[in-house]
Tab-separated table of C-alpha atoms in Angstrom:
chain	number	residue	atom	x	y	z
A	7	UNK	CA	14.801	199.136	73.133
A	8	UNK	CA	11.458	199.703	71.462
A	9	UNK	CA	10.775	202.673	73.677
A	10	UNK	CA	13.954	204.415	72.601
A	11	UNK	CA	13.020	203.744	68.988
A	12	UNK	CA	9.509	205.052	69.579
A	13	UNK	CA	10.829	208.317	70.913
A	14	UNK	CA	13.193	208.856	68.025
A	15	UNK	CA	10.808	211.037	65.982
A	16	UNK	CA	10.570	214.750	66.554
A	17	UNK	CA	7.432	216.846	67.025
A	18	UNK	CA	6.237	219.469	64.568
A	19	UNK	CA	8.060	222.192	66.499
A	20	UNK	CA	11.323	220.296	66.127
A	21	UNK	CA	11.388	219.019	69.700
A	22	UNK	CA	10.655	215.433	70.737
A	23	UNK	CA	7.839	216.609	73.012
A	24	UNK	CA	4.443	215.360	71.822
A	25	UNK	CA	2.257	216.491	74.723
A	26	UNK	CA	3.070	219.490	76.871
A	27	UNK	CA	0.788	220.612	79.688
A	28	UNK	CA	1.614	223.979	81.187
A	29	UNK	CA	0.192	225.198	84.513
A	30	UNK	CA	-3.307	223.871	83.827
A	31	UNK	CA	-6.114	225.129	86.070
A	32	UNK	CA	-9.732	224.046	85.962
A	33	UNK	CA	-12.611	224.427	88.436
A	34	UNK	CA	-16.121	222.993	88.386
A	35	UNK	CA	-18.861	225.021	90.123
A	36	UNK	CA	-16.162	226.954	91.968
A	37	UNK	CA	-14.365	223.812	93.183
A	38	UNK	CA	-10.806	223.691	91.836
A	39	UNK	CA	-9.930	220.272	90.415
A	40	UNK	CA	-6.722	221.034	88.525
A	41	UNK	CA	-4.509	223.569	90.297
A	42	UNK	CA	-1.539	224.027	88.036
A	43	UNK	CA	-0.722	220.721	86.363
A	44	UNK	CA	2.467	220.721	84.322
A	45	UNK	CA	3.664	217.665	82.447
A	46	UNK	CA	5.508	216.803	79.243
A	47	UNK	CA	5.580	213.594	77.241
A	48	UNK	CA	8.109	212.694	74.617
A	49	UNK	CA	7.008	211.193	71.357
A	50	UNK	CA	6.461	207.451	71.776
A	51	UNK	CA	6.511	207.621	75.558
A	52	UNK	CA	3.960	205.716	77.653
A	53	UNK	CA	3.119	207.413	80.929
A	54	UNK	CA	1.062	206.083	83.821
A	55	UNK	CA	-1.017	208.749	85.532
A	56	UNK	CA	-1.841	207.647	89.041
A	57	UNK	CA	-3.607	209.307	91.929
A	58	UNK	CA	-6.625	209.031	94.188
A	59	UNK	CA	-10.108	208.764	92.722
A	60	UNK	CA	-11.782	212.104	92.113
A	61	UNK	CA	-8.530	214.059	91.957
A	62	UNK	CA	-8.777	215.064	88.311
A	63	UNK	CA	-7.038	212.332	86.300
A	64	UNK	CA	-9.937	211.863	83.877
A	65	UNK	CA	-10.465	215.637	83.758
A	66	UNK	CA	-6.823	216.030	82.744
A	67	UNK	CA	-7.232	213.442	79.961
A	68	UNK	CA	-10.310	215.276	78.664
A	69	UNK	CA	-8.305	218.508	78.537
A	70	UNK	CA	-5.602	216.766	76.534
A	71	UNK	CA	-8.268	215.515	74.124
A	72	UNK	CA	-9.765	219.003	73.858
A	73	UNK	CA	-13.112	217.866	75.286
A	74	UNK	CA	-12.750	220.360	78.131
A	75	UNK	CA	-11.215	223.814	78.040
A	76	UNK	CA	-8.990	225.008	80.874
A	77	UNK	CA	-9.666	228.071	83.004
A	78	UNK	CA	-6.003	228.903	82.509
A	79	UNK	CA	-2.849	227.186	81.318
A	80	UNK	CA	-2.247	225.335	78.057
A	81	UNK	CA	-2.258	221.883	76.549
A	82	UNK	CA	0.039	221.681	73.557
A	83	UNK	CA	-0.236	218.686	71.267
A	84	UNK	CA	2.690	218.565	68.892
A	85	UNK	CA	3.092	222.304	69.498
A	86	UNK	CA	-0.594	223.183	68.900
A	87	UNK	CA	-2.639	224.723	71.718
A	88	UNK	CA	-5.835	222.682	72.118
A	89	UNK	CA	-7.671	225.540	73.833
A	90	UNK	CA	-7.387	227.953	70.930
A	91	UNK	CA	-7.879	225.533	68.047
A	92	UNK	CA	-11.295	225.612	66.378
A	93	UNK	CA	-13.071	224.012	63.446
A	94	UNK	CA	-11.180	221.880	60.978
A	95	UNK	CA	-7.777	222.382	62.657
A	96	UNK	CA	-9.131	220.999	65.930
A	97	UNK	CA	-10.829	218.145	64.069
A	98	UNK	CA	-7.580	217.284	62.282
A	99	UNK	CA	-5.658	217.235	65.542
A	100	UNK	CA	-8.300	215.085	67.215
A	101	UNK	CA	-8.033	212.584	64.380
A	102	UNK	CA	-4.473	211.936	65.535
A	103	UNK	CA	-5.789	211.016	68.961
A	104	UNK	CA	-7.383	207.878	70.362
A	105	UNK	CA	-9.281	207.806	73.649
A	106	UNK	CA	-10.238	204.614	75.456
A	107	UNK	CA	-13.045	205.667	77.783
A	108	UNK	CA	-13.639	203.994	81.138
A	109	UNK	CA	-16.840	202.347	79.894
A	110	UNK	CA	-15.552	201.821	76.350
A	111	UNK	CA	-18.119	204.255	74.863
A	112	UNK	CA	-19.072	201.747	72.176
A	113	UNK	CA	-22.141	202.778	70.180
A	114	UNK	CA	-24.734	200.457	71.665
A	115	UNK	CA	-26.980	200.486	68.595
A	116	UNK	CA	-24.160	199.025	66.480
A	117	UNK	CA	-22.509	195.609	66.435
A	118	UNK	CA	-18.856	195.186	67.381
A	119	UNK	CA	-17.983	195.066	63.673
A	120	UNK	CA	-19.945	198.243	62.918
A	121	UNK	CA	-18.340	200.009	65.868
A	122	UNK	CA	-14.822	199.186	64.745
A	123	UNK	CA	-15.619	199.929	61.098
A	124	UNK	CA	-17.310	203.234	61.952
A	125	UNK	CA	-14.234	205.537	61.854
A	126	UNK	CA	-13.139	204.053	58.515
A	127	UNK	CA	-16.622	204.304	57.012
A	128	UNK	CA	-17.010	207.902	58.083
A	129	UNK	CA	-13.524	209.256	57.582
A	130	UNK	CA	-12.090	207.349	54.630
A	131	UNK	CA	-13.081	206.330	51.124
A	132	UNK	CA	-12.041	202.712	51.637
A	133	UNK	CA	-14.125	200.052	49.896
A	134	UNK	CA	-16.380	197.786	51.957
A	135	UNK	CA	-14.041	194.887	51.225
A	136	UNK	CA	-10.976	196.765	52.434
A	137	UNK	CA	-12.807	197.945	55.547
A	138	UNK	CA	-13.929	194.403	56.315
A	139	UNK	CA	-10.361	193.154	55.986
A	140	UNK	CA	-8.982	195.892	58.261
A	141	UNK	CA	-11.699	195.415	60.886
A	142	UNK	CA	-11.231	191.645	61.009
A	143	UNK	CA	-7.475	192.143	61.311
A	144	UNK	CA	-7.946	194.611	64.173
A	145	UNK	CA	-10.472	192.387	65.933
A	146	UNK	CA	-8.121	189.451	65.633
A	147	UNK	CA	-5.323	191.574	67.102
A	148	UNK	CA	-7.404	192.289	70.212
A	149	UNK	CA	-8.632	188.691	70.421
A	150	UNK	CA	-12.212	189.330	69.370
A	151	UNK	CA	-12.495	187.188	66.249
A	152	UNK	CA	-15.938	185.651	66.211
A	153	UNK	CA	-17.569	188.429	68.244
A	154	UNK	CA	-18.025	190.830	65.342
A	155	UNK	CA	-21.783	190.353	64.979
A	156	UNK	CA	-22.528	190.778	68.672
A	157	UNK	CA	-23.870	193.993	70.196
A	158	UNK	CA	-21.965	195.633	73.089
A	159	UNK	CA	-24.676	194.545	75.538
A	160	UNK	CA	-24.105	190.907	74.523
A	161	UNK	CA	-20.409	190.800	75.400
A	162	UNK	CA	-18.486	191.026	78.670
A	163	UNK	CA	-16.881	194.190	80.043
A	164	UNK	CA	-13.435	192.941	79.060
A	165	UNK	CA	-14.560	192.270	75.504
A	166	UNK	CA	-16.186	195.711	75.343
A	167	UNK	CA	-12.879	197.301	76.369
A	168	UNK	CA	-11.034	195.308	73.722
A	169	UNK	CA	-13.596	196.223	71.069
A	170	UNK	CA	-13.289	199.884	72.066
A	171	UNK	CA	-9.501	199.576	71.859
A	172	UNK	CA	-9.808	198.097	68.366
A	173	UNK	CA	-12.074	200.982	67.317
A	174	UNK	CA	-9.535	203.518	68.541
A	175	UNK	CA	-6.518	201.775	67.042
A	176	UNK	CA	-8.024	201.205	63.612
A	177	UNK	CA	-7.326	204.862	62.790
A	178	UNK	CA	-3.689	204.347	63.860
A	179	UNK	CA	-3.559	207.291	66.285
A	180	UNK	CA	-0.274	208.911	67.215
A	181	UNK	CA	-1.518	209.553	70.742
A	182	UNK	CA	-3.561	207.164	72.883
A	183	UNK	CA	-5.283	208.167	76.100
A	184	UNK	CA	-6.473	205.304	78.300
A	185	UNK	CA	-8.931	206.159	81.062
A	186	UNK	CA	-8.780	203.332	83.600
A	187	UNK	CA	-8.747	200.556	81.001
A	188	UNK	CA	-8.834	197.788	83.608
A	189	UNK	CA	-11.533	199.184	85.915
A	190	UNK	CA	-14.376	196.742	86.445
A	191	UNK	CA	-12.476	193.804	84.947
A	192	UNK	CA	-11.373	190.670	86.753
A	193	UNK	CA	-7.586	190.345	87.291
A	194	UNK	CA	-7.147	188.020	84.323
A	195	UNK	CA	-8.988	190.273	81.879
A	196	UNK	CA	-7.335	193.319	83.434
A	197	UNK	CA	-3.893	191.832	82.933
A	198	UNK	CA	-4.806	190.796	79.384
A	199	UNK	CA	-5.830	194.374	78.540
A	200	UNK	CA	-2.560	195.770	79.915
A	201	UNK	CA	-0.544	193.199	77.998
A	202	UNK	CA	-2.467	194.129	74.869
A	203	UNK	CA	-1.733	197.819	75.423
A	204	UNK	CA	1.953	196.994	75.928
A	205	UNK	CA	2.085	194.895	72.733
A	206	UNK	CA	0.313	197.555	70.716
A	207	UNK	CA	2.534	200.285	72.097
A	208	UNK	CA	5.627	198.300	71.114
A	209	UNK	CA	4.241	197.662	67.648
A	210	UNK	CA	2.604	201.010	66.844
A	211	UNK	CA	4.787	203.338	68.878
A	212	UNK	CA	2.051	205.762	69.941
A	213	UNK	CA	2.537	208.321	72.682
A	214	UNK	CA	0.260	207.297	75.516
A	215	UNK	CA	-1.142	208.255	78.899
A	216	UNK	CA	-2.648	205.528	80.993
A	217	UNK	CA	-4.812	206.498	83.943
A	218	UNK	CA	-4.891	203.571	86.304
A	219	UNK	CA	-5.073	202.205	89.816
A	220	UNK	CA	-3.307	198.960	88.814
A	221	UNK	CA	-0.009	200.215	90.151
A	222	UNK	CA	2.284	197.206	89.942
A	223	UNK	CA	1.161	195.647	86.676
A	224	UNK	CA	1.084	199.005	84.913
A	225	UNK	CA	4.533	199.935	86.194
A	226	UNK	CA	5.923	197.001	84.204
A	227	UNK	CA	4.791	198.438	80.884
A	228	UNK	CA	5.205	202.214	81.185
A	229	UNK	CA	8.240	204.413	80.707
A	230	UNK	CA	7.330	206.947	83.358
A	231	UNK	CA	4.850	207.551	86.145
A	232	UNK	CA	3.197	210.814	87.229
A	233	UNK	CA	1.407	211.040	90.564
A	234	UNK	CA	-1.472	213.529	90.567
A	235	UNK	CA	-2.567	214.755	93.975
A	236	UNK	CA	-4.772	217.682	94.937
A	237	UNK	CA	-4.747	219.079	91.436
A	238	UNK	CA	-1.001	218.999	90.890
A	239	UNK	CA	1.662	216.551	89.744
A	240	UNK	CA	3.276	215.750	93.082
A	241	UNK	CA	5.879	213.344	91.755
A	242	UNK	CA	7.061	211.906	88.468
A	243	UNK	CA	9.792	209.627	87.283
A	244	UNK	CA	10.611	206.122	86.087
A	245	UNK	CA	8.511	203.374	87.723
A	246	UNK	CA	11.435	202.087	89.827
A	247	UNK	CA	12.063	205.561	91.183
A	248	UNK	CA	8.405	206.057	92.112
A	249	UNK	CA	8.258	202.647	93.777
A	250	UNK	CA	11.344	203.494	95.839
A	251	UNK	CA	10.205	207.051	96.588
A	252	UNK	CA	10.837	208.358	100.099
A	253	UNK	CA	7.996	210.858	99.748
A	254	UNK	CA	5.457	209.817	102.382
A	255	UNK	CA	2.462	210.616	100.176
A	256	UNK	CA	3.756	208.711	97.147
A	257	UNK	CA	4.827	205.795	99.293
A	258	UNK	CA	1.435	205.569	100.976
A	259	UNK	CA	-0.392	205.615	97.647
A	260	UNK	CA	1.891	203.193	95.824
A	261	UNK	CA	1.849	200.724	98.715
A	262	UNK	CA	-1.848	201.275	99.413
A	263	UNK	CA	-1.226	201.904	103.095
A	264	UNK	CA	-4.010	203.085	105.378
A	265	UNK	CA	-1.612	204.957	107.686
A	266	UNK	CA	0.055	208.036	106.206
A	267	UNK	CA	-0.462	211.671	105.249
A	268	UNK	CA	-3.733	210.877	103.499
A	269	UNK	CA	-6.513	210.088	105.932
A	270	UNK	CA	-9.018	207.477	104.763
A	271	UNK	CA	-11.756	208.778	107.062
B	27	UNK	CA	-31.270	226.706	73.819
B	28	UNK	CA	-31.503	229.325	71.083
B	29	UNK	CA	-27.885	228.763	70.106
B	30	UNK	CA	-28.511	225.006	70.021
B	31	UNK	CA	-31.402	225.490	67.566
B	32	UNK	CA	-29.351	227.893	65.460
B	33	UNK	CA	-26.543	225.329	65.239
B	34	UNK	CA	-29.006	222.569	64.329
B	35	UNK	CA	-30.560	224.687	61.562
B	36	UNK	CA	-27.084	225.671	60.319
B	37	UNK	CA	-26.029	222.022	59.958
B	38	UNK	CA	-29.375	221.190	58.298
B	39	UNK	CA	-28.587	223.735	55.596
B	40	UNK	CA	-24.934	222.755	55.109
B	41	UNK	CA	-24.516	219.294	53.537
B	42	UNK	CA	-23.788	216.463	53.931
B	43	UNK	CA	-26.881	215.069	55.620
B	44	UNK	CA	-26.499	211.567	57.063
B	45	UNK	CA	-29.175	209.945	54.899
B	46	UNK	CA	-29.168	206.555	56.610
B	47	UNK	CA	-29.686	208.181	60.030
B	48	UNK	CA	-32.405	210.418	58.558
B	49	UNK	CA	-34.300	207.440	57.113
B	50	UNK	CA	-33.941	205.592	60.434
B	51	UNK	CA	-35.344	208.564	62.363
B	52	UNK	CA	-38.222	209.085	59.890
B	53	UNK	CA	-39.083	205.429	60.449
B	54	UNK	CA	-38.835	205.854	64.215
B	55	UNK	CA	-40.606	209.204	64.622
B	56	UNK	CA	-43.056	208.796	61.751
B	57	UNK	CA	-43.836	205.197	60.890
B	58	UNK	CA	-43.664	203.854	64.432
B	59	UNK	CA	-46.010	206.608	65.669
B	60	UNK	CA	-48.650	205.662	63.110
B	61	UNK	CA	-50.671	203.272	65.289
B	62	UNK	CA	-51.002	205.757	68.129
B	63	UNK	CA	-51.993	208.486	65.648
B	64	UNK	CA	-54.612	206.224	64.026
B	65	UNK	CA	-56.101	205.412	67.418
B	66	UNK	CA	-56.094	208.930	68.850
B	67	UNK	CA	-57.216	210.450	65.543
B	68	UNK	CA	-60.190	208.155	65.084
B	69	UNK	CA	-61.432	208.544	68.661
B	70	UNK	CA	-60.905	212.310	68.629
B	71	UNK	CA	-63.007	212.498	65.430
B	72	UNK	CA	-65.648	210.242	66.959
B	73	UNK	CA	-65.973	212.304	70.114
B	74	UNK	CA	-66.086	215.497	68.022
B	75	UNK	CA	-68.864	213.919	65.955
B	76	UNK	CA	-70.797	213.017	69.085
B	77	UNK	CA	-70.347	216.327	70.943
B	78	UNK	CA	-70.785	218.355	67.769
B	79	UNK	CA	-73.994	216.607	66.802
B	80	UNK	CA	-75.725	217.222	70.163
B	81	UNK	CA	-74.511	220.837	70.346
B	82	UNK	CA	-75.539	221.677	66.763
B	83	UNK	CA	-78.816	219.798	67.245
B	84	UNK	CA	-79.863	222.410	69.832
B	85	UNK	CA	-79.775	225.048	67.108
B	86	UNK	CA	-81.098	222.764	64.382
B	87	UNK	CA	-77.748	222.963	62.572
B	88	UNK	CA	-76.661	219.292	62.426
B	89	UNK	CA	-75.942	219.808	58.726
B	90	UNK	CA	-72.811	221.656	59.731
B	91	UNK	CA	-71.361	218.673	61.597
B	92	UNK	CA	-68.950	217.890	58.721
B	93	UNK	CA	-67.312	221.343	58.615
B	94	UNK	CA	-67.245	221.527	62.411
B	95	UNK	CA	-65.412	218.237	62.740
B	96	UNK	CA	-63.072	218.995	59.831
B	97	UNK	CA	-62.192	222.539	60.886
B	98	UNK	CA	-61.615	221.520	64.513
B	99	UNK	CA	-59.309	218.743	63.389
B	100	UNK	CA	-57.456	220.457	60.575
B	101	UNK	CA	-56.855	223.799	62.268
B	102	UNK	CA	-56.405	222.788	65.869
B	103	UNK	CA	-56.750	219.296	67.212
B	104	UNK	CA	-54.883	217.467	64.459
B	105	UNK	CA	-51.588	219.336	64.752
B	106	UNK	CA	-51.778	219.776	68.540
B	107	UNK	CA	-52.715	216.214	69.508
B	108	UNK	CA	-50.289	214.775	66.943
B	109	UNK	CA	-47.561	216.994	68.418
B	110	UNK	CA	-48.358	215.883	71.947
B	111	UNK	CA	-48.524	212.201	70.985
B	112	UNK	CA	-45.224	212.326	69.081
B	113	UNK	CA	-43.614	214.125	72.017
B	114	UNK	CA	-44.723	211.373	74.366
B	115	UNK	CA	-43.921	208.448	72.099
B	116	UNK	CA	-40.865	209.501	70.094
B	117	UNK	CA	-39.563	212.712	71.695
B	118	UNK	CA	-39.068	211.055	75.057
B	119	UNK	CA	-37.166	208.194	73.416
B	120	UNK	CA	-34.960	210.624	71.483
B	121	UNK	CA	-34.057	212.416	74.735
B	122	UNK	CA	-33.334	209.132	76.497
B	123	UNK	CA	-31.200	207.807	73.617
B	124	UNK	CA	-29.112	210.956	73.282
B	125	UNK	CA	-28.934	211.287	77.078
B	126	UNK	CA	-27.569	207.758	77.452
B	127	UNK	CA	-25.069	208.458	74.678
B	128	UNK	CA	-23.987	211.545	76.620
B	129	UNK	CA	-23.504	209.868	80.001
B	130	UNK	CA	-21.758	206.838	78.478
B	131	UNK	CA	-19.258	209.077	76.607
B	132	UNK	CA	-20.550	208.024	73.173
B	133	UNK	CA	-20.999	211.667	72.135
B	134	UNK	CA	-17.438	212.461	73.255
B	135	UNK	CA	-16.251	209.407	71.306
B	136	UNK	CA	-17.942	210.786	68.171
B	137	UNK	CA	-16.318	214.174	68.728
B	138	UNK	CA	-12.884	212.610	69.164
B	139	UNK	CA	-13.274	210.731	65.900
B	140	UNK	CA	-13.464	214.159	64.301
B	141	UNK	CA	-17.184	213.727	63.617
B	142	UNK	CA	-19.768	216.378	64.379
B	143	UNK	CA	-22.424	215.132	66.873
B	144	UNK	CA	-24.902	217.654	65.464
B	145	UNK	CA	-24.748	216.010	62.053
B	146	UNK	CA	-25.158	212.523	63.506
B	147	UNK	CA	-27.681	213.085	66.268
B	148	UNK	CA	-29.495	216.394	65.991
B	149	UNK	CA	-29.914	217.094	62.257
B	150	UNK	CA	-31.496	213.685	61.424
B	151	UNK	CA	-34.003	214.130	64.269
B	152	UNK	CA	-34.877	217.694	63.263
B	153	UNK	CA	-35.358	216.826	59.581
B	154	UNK	CA	-37.242	213.622	60.433
B	155	UNK	CA	-39.624	215.538	62.717
B	156	UNK	CA	-40.146	218.161	59.989
B	157	UNK	CA	-41.057	215.438	57.498
B	158	UNK	CA	-43.023	213.164	59.833
B	159	UNK	CA	-45.183	215.672	61.735
B	160	UNK	CA	-47.146	217.076	58.757
B	161	UNK	CA	-47.693	213.548	57.400
B	162	UNK	CA	-48.863	212.215	60.761
B	163	UNK	CA	-51.088	215.262	61.192
B	164	UNK	CA	-52.649	214.593	57.776
B	165	UNK	CA	-53.300	210.986	58.795
B	166	UNK	CA	-54.780	212.187	62.103
B	167	UNK	CA	-57.095	214.608	60.259
B	168	UNK	CA	-58.295	212.010	57.742
B	169	UNK	CA	-59.020	209.276	60.288
B	170	UNK	CA	-60.585	211.894	62.583
B	171	UNK	CA	-62.940	213.032	59.814
B	172	UNK	CA	-63.808	209.377	59.171
B	173	UNK	CA	-64.400	208.887	62.914
B	174	UNK	CA	-66.762	211.853	62.891
B	175	UNK	CA	-68.434	210.368	59.802
B	176	UNK	CA	-69.028	207.010	61.508
B	177	UNK	CA	-70.627	208.641	64.556
B	178	UNK	CA	-72.456	211.480	62.778
B	179	UNK	CA	-73.617	209.671	59.635
B	180	UNK	CA	-73.771	205.987	60.530
B	181	UNK	CA	-74.913	206.242	64.155
B	182	UNK	CA	-76.745	209.574	64.444
B	183	UNK	CA	-78.291	209.872	60.997
B	184	UNK	CA	-76.701	212.935	59.407
B	185	UNK	CA	-76.764	212.573	55.618
B	186	UNK	CA	-73.542	211.409	54.050
B	187	UNK	CA	-73.783	213.996	51.267
B	188	UNK	CA	-74.488	216.744	53.789
B	189	UNK	CA	-71.514	215.732	55.959
B	190	UNK	CA	-68.995	215.880	53.120
B	191	UNK	CA	-70.794	218.487	51.004
B	192	UNK	CA	-70.836	221.148	53.729
B	193	UNK	CA	-67.262	220.218	54.608
B	194	UNK	CA	-66.205	220.992	51.027
B	195	UNK	CA	-68.071	224.313	51.183
B	196	UNK	CA	-66.487	225.547	54.394
B	197	UNK	CA	-62.969	224.130	54.446
B	198	UNK	CA	-60.544	225.824	52.092
B	199	UNK	CA	-56.839	225.469	51.412
B	200	UNK	CA	-55.806	228.313	53.717
B	201	UNK	CA	-57.154	226.308	56.661
B	202	UNK	CA	-55.245	223.235	55.563
B	203	UNK	CA	-52.143	225.409	55.242
B	204	UNK	CA	-52.679	226.716	58.782
B	205	UNK	CA	-52.652	223.158	60.098
B	206	UNK	CA	-49.570	222.388	58.008
B	207	UNK	CA	-47.623	225.375	59.354
B	208	UNK	CA	-48.560	224.429	62.877
B	209	UNK	CA	-47.457	220.828	62.440
B	210	UNK	CA	-44.132	221.950	60.933
B	211	UNK	CA	-43.483	224.303	63.849
B	212	UNK	CA	-44.419	221.577	66.349
B	213	UNK	CA	-41.941	219.272	64.614
B	214	UNK	CA	-39.213	221.852	65.218
B	215	UNK	CA	-40.272	222.258	68.866
B	216	UNK	CA	-40.245	218.505	69.549
B	217	UNK	CA	-36.859	217.882	67.925
B	218	UNK	CA	-35.335	221.020	69.418
B	219	UNK	CA	-36.446	220.492	73.016
B	220	UNK	CA	-36.002	216.713	73.114
B	221	UNK	CA	-32.566	216.738	71.452
B	222	UNK	CA	-31.396	219.642	73.614
B	223	UNK	CA	-32.449	217.950	76.845
B	224	UNK	CA	-30.726	214.717	75.792
B	225	UNK	CA	-27.588	216.451	74.550
B	226	UNK	CA	-27.081	218.299	77.825
B	227	UNK	CA	-28.021	215.429	80.115
B	228	UNK	CA	-25.657	215.502	83.050
B	229	UNK	CA	-24.909	219.188	82.725
B	230	UNK	CA	-28.400	220.377	83.616
B	231	UNK	CA	-29.974	217.276	85.117
B	232	UNK	CA	-27.277	215.315	86.973
B	233	UNK	CA	-25.494	212.213	85.697
B	234	UNK	CA	-26.524	208.578	85.698
B	235	UNK	CA	-29.897	206.941	85.190
B	236	UNK	CA	-31.568	209.602	87.325
B	237	UNK	CA	-30.167	212.326	85.088
B	238	UNK	CA	-31.535	210.637	81.957
B	239	UNK	CA	-34.909	210.135	83.623
B	240	UNK	CA	-35.050	213.781	84.701
B	241	UNK	CA	-33.994	214.991	81.245
B	242	UNK	CA	-36.705	212.848	79.618
B	243	UNK	CA	-39.411	214.163	81.931
B	244	UNK	CA	-38.295	217.751	81.404
B	245	UNK	CA	-38.246	217.247	77.628
B	246	UNK	CA	-41.800	215.877	77.511
B	247	UNK	CA	-43.233	218.512	79.866
B	248	UNK	CA	-41.422	221.449	78.281
B	249	UNK	CA	-42.127	220.330	74.730
B	250	UNK	CA	-45.841	219.756	75.470
B	251	UNK	CA	-46.270	223.119	77.185
B	252	UNK	CA	-44.361	224.881	74.418
B	253	UNK	CA	-46.587	223.261	71.777
B	254	UNK	CA	-49.729	224.575	73.500
B	255	UNK	CA	-48.295	228.053	74.101
B	256	UNK	CA	-46.939	228.321	70.550
B	257	UNK	CA	-50.264	227.049	69.205
B	258	UNK	CA	-52.055	229.986	70.840
B	259	UNK	CA	-49.659	232.512	69.326
B	260	UNK	CA	-49.787	230.925	65.879
B	261	UNK	CA	-53.580	230.860	65.964
B	262	UNK	CA	-53.774	234.501	67.033
B	263	UNK	CA	-51.374	235.505	64.253
B	264	UNK	CA	-53.189	233.502	61.573
B	265	UNK	CA	-56.729	234.687	62.383
């Protein structure tokens, strides 16, 4: 139900499409990584982006965030082309975006509190009192009450991910990009992070892309799955459809089978 | 690299400047380099006093020990050795810090918050180096002159009045200004090279700990060489 409600809003161009990727190509040192990725996400939709390691999932996320520029093709966020935006217009668009990096990307010279407060201190005119209240509320939401005075190096990987999530969500982004949020976490912490993402998605209604290898747990919380292979989206659809796919490649990946079209040698 | 410096200078001239970061970097580059500057300055002055005394003694000109020590320090050794020491102590740390921020996505996180990494990371370092280098050089010169005084006057018997009196006769403001200009330009070189190497860690040096280590080494070597090369050109222009 919530997902339908989340998608109800329309984008700036009148359509319900929030993110549109059109025939995206990108090479590094002559090696093509993205070879024509096309994908569209409706407003409020949560998509799982799956695929083998090193096949361009994180690169795709960085293009969506405007951190990388494509060789050709376009990334449209709410109708705006990320590759041509510059200056304040790009900054404004980025402010609508949250990005949970694989390692959290917390500022290691700041405490958890300072990290989470940082976007508010720098981008708003909120009073110290109001910021404190918001930060404590956000930390409580991600289960980090009591850890606010600790430095990133003093907390576990799971707590770092949650702190990073709190820092991203405090600006109430319309789009959230999650780059392997459960990597390096034990199954309990990993599951807790996914549950947290699900809860927050239900509550805040952001449009999200979740890069992950946690196939089965993630499939329970997303609306749609896209399978990226050899620089292209090879398959996409609702989780049930992907799980039941007859495509040998998709089936091998989803089931984690050694035998199949992809050789492990 | 030229474009990087141009961008850094541009953001220095366009407010706002992140004052808290600037104060932190002045403390780090300036205040925390003070002990090493005191040590190197005093021993450089002492060795100049010793070498100068025996060289001048051959010509019966020990009276000129004061100006010799002062001019060597103010025009040349003060700015150059201070620049090299700050490169080794603070410049390397700046490269490592920014490099680690780069490889751990902290710089990308800043960018995605709509904040300009130049304002947060580069401008405070450039301004702090511009403020700290002349001050550290002045400290180096003063303790160096006192080091020369201890060796020349207290140990080797040059008259105290002669040491300072001849110094006052031969050292004028233009020579002090020469040292000041050099120290300012070395401040720019240190901040420019060390920030640049840190900022592009991974792109030019490979990722991971090895990339940071390589970037730091390159920053120290390149900055030190550039200081010596630039020193030659500045000296030849100013003479």
